[in-house]
PDB file of C-alpha atoms in Angstrom:
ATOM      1  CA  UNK A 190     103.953  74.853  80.582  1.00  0.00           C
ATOM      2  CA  UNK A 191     103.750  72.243  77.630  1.00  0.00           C
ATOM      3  CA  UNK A 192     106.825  69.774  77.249  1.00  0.00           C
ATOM      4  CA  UNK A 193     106.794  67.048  75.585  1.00  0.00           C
ATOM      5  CA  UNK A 194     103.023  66.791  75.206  1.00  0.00           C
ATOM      6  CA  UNK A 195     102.748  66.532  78.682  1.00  0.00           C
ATOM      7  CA  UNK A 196     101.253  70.070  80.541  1.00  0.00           C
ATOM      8  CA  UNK A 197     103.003  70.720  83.809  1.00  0.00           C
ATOM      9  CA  UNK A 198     101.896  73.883  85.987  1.00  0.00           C
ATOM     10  CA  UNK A 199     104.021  75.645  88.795  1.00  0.00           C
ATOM     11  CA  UNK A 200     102.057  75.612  91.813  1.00  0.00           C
ATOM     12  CA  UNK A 201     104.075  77.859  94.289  1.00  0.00           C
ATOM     13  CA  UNK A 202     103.406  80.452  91.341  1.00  0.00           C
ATOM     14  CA  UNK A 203      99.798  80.528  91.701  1.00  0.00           C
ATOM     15  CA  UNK A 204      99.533  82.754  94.520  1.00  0.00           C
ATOM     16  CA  UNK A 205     100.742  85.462  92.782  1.00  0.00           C
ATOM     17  CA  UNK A 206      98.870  84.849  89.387  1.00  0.00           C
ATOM     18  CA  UNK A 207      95.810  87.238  89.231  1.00  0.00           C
ATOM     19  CA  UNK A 208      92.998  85.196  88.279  1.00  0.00           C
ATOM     20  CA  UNK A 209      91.381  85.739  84.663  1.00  0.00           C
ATOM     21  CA  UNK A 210      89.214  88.530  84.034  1.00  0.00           C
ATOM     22  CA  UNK A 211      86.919  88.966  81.121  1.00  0.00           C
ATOM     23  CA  UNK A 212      84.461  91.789  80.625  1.00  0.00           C
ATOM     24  CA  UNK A 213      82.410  93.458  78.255  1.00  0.00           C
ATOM     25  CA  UNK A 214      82.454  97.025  76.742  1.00  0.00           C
ATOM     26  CA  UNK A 215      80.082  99.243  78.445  1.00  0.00           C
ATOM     27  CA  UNK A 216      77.569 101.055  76.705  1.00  0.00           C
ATOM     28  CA  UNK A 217      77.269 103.762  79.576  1.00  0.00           C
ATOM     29  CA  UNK A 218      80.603 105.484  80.327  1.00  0.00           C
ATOM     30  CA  UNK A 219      81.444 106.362  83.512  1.00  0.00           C
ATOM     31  CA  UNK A 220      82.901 109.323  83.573  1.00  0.00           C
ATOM     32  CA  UNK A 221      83.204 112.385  80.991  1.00  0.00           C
ATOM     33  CA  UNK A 222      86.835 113.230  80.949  1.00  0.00           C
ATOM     34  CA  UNK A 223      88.448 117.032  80.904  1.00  0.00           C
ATOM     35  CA  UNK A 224      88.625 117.206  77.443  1.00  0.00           C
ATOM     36  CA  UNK A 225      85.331 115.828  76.623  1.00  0.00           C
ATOM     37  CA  UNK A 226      85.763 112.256  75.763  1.00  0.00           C
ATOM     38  CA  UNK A 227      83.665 109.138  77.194  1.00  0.00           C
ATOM     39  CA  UNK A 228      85.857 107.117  79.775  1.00  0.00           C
ATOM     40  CA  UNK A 229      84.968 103.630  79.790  1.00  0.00           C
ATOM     41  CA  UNK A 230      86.916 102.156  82.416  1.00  0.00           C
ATOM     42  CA  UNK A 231      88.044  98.535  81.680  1.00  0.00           C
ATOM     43  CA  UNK A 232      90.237  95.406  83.146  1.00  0.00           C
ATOM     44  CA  UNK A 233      92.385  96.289  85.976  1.00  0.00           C
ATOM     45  CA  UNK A 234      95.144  94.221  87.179  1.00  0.00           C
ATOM     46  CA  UNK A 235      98.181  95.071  89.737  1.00  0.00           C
ATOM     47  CA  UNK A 236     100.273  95.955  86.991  1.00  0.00           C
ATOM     48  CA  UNK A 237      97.923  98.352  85.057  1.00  0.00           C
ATOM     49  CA  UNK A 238      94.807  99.049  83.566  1.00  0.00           C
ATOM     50  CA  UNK A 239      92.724  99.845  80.558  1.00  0.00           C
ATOM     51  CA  UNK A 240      89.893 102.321  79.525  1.00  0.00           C
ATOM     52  CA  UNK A 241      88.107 103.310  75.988  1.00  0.00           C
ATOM     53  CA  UNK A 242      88.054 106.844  74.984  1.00  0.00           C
ATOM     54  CA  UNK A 243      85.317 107.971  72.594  1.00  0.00           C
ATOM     55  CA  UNK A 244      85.436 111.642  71.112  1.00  0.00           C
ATOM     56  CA  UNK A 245      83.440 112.776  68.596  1.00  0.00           C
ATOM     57  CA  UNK A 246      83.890 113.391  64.597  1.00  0.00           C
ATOM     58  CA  UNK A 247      92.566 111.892  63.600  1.00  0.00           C
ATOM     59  CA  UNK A 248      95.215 114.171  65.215  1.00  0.00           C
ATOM     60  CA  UNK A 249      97.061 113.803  68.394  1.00  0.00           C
ATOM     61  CA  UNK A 250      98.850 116.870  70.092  1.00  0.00           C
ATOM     62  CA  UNK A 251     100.848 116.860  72.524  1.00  0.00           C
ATOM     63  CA  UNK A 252     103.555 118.808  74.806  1.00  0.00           C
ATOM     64  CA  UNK A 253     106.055 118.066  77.330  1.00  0.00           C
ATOM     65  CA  UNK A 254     107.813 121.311  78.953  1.00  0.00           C
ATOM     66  CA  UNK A 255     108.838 123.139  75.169  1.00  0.00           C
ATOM     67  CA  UNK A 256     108.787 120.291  73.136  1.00  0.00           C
ATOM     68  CA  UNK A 257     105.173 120.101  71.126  1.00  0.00           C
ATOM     69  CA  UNK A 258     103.926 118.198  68.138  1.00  0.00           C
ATOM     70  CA  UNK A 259     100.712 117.143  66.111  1.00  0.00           C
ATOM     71  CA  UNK A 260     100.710 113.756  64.900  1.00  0.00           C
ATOM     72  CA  UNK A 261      98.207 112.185  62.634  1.00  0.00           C
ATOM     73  CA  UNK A 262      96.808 108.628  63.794  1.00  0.00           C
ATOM     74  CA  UNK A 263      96.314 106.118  61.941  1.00  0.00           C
ATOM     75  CA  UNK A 264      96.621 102.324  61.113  1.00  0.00           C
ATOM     76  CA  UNK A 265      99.567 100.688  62.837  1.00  0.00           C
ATOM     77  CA  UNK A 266     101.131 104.439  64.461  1.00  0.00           C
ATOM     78  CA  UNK A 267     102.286 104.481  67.920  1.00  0.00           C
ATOM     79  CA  UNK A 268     103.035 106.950  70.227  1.00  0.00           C
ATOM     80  CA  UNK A 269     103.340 107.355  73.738  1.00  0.00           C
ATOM     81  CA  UNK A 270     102.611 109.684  76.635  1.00  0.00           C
ATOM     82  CA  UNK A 271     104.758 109.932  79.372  1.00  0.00           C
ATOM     83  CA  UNK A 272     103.840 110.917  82.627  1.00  0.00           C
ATOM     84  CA  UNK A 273     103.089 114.590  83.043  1.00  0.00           C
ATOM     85  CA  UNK A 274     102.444 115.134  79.263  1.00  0.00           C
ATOM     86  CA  UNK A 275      99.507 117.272  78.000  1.00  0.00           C
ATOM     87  CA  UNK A 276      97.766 116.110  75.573  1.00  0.00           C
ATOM     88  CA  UNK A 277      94.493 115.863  73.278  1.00  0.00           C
ATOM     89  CA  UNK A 278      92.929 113.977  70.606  1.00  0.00           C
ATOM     90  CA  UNK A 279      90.602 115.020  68.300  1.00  0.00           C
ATOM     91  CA  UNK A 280      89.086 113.554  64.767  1.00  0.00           C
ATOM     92  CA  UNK A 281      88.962 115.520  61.722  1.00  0.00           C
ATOM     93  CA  UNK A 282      86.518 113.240  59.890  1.00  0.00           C
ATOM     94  CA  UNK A 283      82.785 112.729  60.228  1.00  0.00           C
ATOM     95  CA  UNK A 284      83.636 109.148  62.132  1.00  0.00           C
ATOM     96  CA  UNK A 285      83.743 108.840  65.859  1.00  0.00           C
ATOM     97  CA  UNK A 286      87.515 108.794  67.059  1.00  0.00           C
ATOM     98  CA  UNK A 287      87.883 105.611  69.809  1.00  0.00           C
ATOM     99  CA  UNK A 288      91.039 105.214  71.774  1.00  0.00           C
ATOM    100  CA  UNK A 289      91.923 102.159  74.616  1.00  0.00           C
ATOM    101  CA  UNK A 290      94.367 103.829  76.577  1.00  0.00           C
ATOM    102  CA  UNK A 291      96.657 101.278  78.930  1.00  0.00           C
ATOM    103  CA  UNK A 292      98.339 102.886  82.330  1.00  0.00           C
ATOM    104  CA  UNK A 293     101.342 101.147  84.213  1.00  0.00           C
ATOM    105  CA  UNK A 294     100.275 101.247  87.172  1.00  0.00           C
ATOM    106  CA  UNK A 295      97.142 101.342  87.314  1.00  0.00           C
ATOM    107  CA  UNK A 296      95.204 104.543  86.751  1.00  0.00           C
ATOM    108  CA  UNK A 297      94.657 106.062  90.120  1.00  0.00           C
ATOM    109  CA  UNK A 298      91.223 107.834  89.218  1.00  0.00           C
ATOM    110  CA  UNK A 299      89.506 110.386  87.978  1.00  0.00           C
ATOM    111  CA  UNK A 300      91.318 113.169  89.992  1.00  0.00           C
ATOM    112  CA  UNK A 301      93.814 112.136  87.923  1.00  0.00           C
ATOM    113  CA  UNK A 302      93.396 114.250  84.822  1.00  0.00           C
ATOM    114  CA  UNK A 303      93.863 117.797  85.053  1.00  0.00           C
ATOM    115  CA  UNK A 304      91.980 120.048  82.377  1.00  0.00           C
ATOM    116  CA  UNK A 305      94.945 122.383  80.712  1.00  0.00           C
ATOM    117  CA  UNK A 306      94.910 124.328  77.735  1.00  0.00           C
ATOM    118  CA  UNK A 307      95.033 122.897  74.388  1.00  0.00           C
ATOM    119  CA  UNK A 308      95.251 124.021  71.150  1.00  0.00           C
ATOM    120  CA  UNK A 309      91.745 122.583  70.157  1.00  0.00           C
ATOM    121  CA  UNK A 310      88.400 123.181  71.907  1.00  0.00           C
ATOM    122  CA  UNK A 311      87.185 120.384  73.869  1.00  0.00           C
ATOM    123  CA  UNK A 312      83.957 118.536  72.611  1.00  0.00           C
ATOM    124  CA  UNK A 313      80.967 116.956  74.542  1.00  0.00           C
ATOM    125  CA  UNK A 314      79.293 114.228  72.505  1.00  0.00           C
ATOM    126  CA  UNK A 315      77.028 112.904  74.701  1.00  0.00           C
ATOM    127  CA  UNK A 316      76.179 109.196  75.223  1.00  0.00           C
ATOM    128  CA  UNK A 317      73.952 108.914  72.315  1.00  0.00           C
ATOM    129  CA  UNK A 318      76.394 109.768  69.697  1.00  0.00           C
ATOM    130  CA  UNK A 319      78.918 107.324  71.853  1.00  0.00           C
ATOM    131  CA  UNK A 320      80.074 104.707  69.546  1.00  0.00           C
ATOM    132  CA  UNK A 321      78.910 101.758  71.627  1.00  0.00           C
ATOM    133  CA  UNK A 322      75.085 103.590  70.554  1.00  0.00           C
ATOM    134  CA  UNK A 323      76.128 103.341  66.530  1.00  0.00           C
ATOM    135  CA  UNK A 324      74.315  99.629  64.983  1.00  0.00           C
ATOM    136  CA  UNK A 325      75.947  97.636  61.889  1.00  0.00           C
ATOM    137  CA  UNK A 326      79.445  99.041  62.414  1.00  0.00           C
ATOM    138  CA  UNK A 327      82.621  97.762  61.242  1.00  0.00           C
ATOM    139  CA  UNK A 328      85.152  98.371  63.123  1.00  0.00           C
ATOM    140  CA  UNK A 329      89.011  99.113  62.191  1.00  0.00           C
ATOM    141  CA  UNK A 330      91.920  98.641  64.618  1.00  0.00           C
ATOM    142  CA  UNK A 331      94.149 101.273  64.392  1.00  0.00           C
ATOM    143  CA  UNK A 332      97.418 100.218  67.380  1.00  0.00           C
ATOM    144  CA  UNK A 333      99.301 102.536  69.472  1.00  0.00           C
ATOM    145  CA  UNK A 334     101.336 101.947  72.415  1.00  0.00           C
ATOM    146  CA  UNK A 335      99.427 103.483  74.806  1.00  0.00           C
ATOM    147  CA  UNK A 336      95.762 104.114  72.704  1.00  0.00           C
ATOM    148  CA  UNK A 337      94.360 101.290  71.026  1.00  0.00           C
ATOM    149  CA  UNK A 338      92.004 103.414  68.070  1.00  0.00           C
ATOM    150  CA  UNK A 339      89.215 101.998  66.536  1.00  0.00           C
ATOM    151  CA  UNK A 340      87.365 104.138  64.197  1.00  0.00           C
ATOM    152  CA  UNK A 341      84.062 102.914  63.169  1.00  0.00           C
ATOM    153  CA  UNK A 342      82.839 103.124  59.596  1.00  0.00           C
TER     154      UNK A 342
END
């Protein structure tokens, strides 16, 4: 805490303050998920956690008991998935389709995700068309609640 130029820190708080984590994107995911996309698992803390999704060459479906839409992603669109939600994501565009997805709690693992139909076939892309592979890209933040997209130009 900062007050009056002066920085002051609380310290029967720092038991209970994770310390910092920093980390860089993997190039190798490390698992393929159910529908196809690279996981890239990333920061973890008590709270929650954080993995990259890369699918192949913007729409988002999903269904909770009878209530189903399609939503197109783009810049600054949010949308969330609550728990028990099926969903997929696919691109419609010759550009790789990136999500980071953040889970509160923490994602428990890869037994996780259950494969359930969809109303799009599921891709495999392979790590070589992964868009930690592609050179000289710019990058583009699209922000959603729970995906953070970032298609690559």
């Amino acid at each position: 805490m900062i007050h009056n130029g002066n920085i002051f820190s609380f310290t029967n708080q720092t038991s209970s303050i994770p310390p910092f984590q920093t980390m860089r994107l993997p190039i190798n995911p490390d698992i393929v998920a159910p529908d196809g996309s690279l996981v890239r698992n990333l920061l973890t803390t008590i709270g929650g956690s954080m993995a990259q999704f890369d699918l192949p060459p913007d729409e988002f479906w999903r269904k909770q008991n009878e209530k189903e839409e399609i939503v197109t992603v783009d810049a600054n669109v949010c949308i969330t998935i609550p728990v028990g939600t099926q969903f997929q994501f696919r691109t419609i565009r010759h550009k790789p389709f990136v999500a980071v997805a953040i889970t509160m709690p923490p994602w428990p693992g890869h037994s996780e995700a259950m494969l359930r139909s969809g109303i799009w076939n599921a891709s495999f892309i392979g790590i070589e068309n992964s868009s930690t592979k592609l050179t000289n890209s710019i990058y583009q933040l699209f922000i959603i609640v729970i995906f953070l997209i970032i298609n690559i130009i």
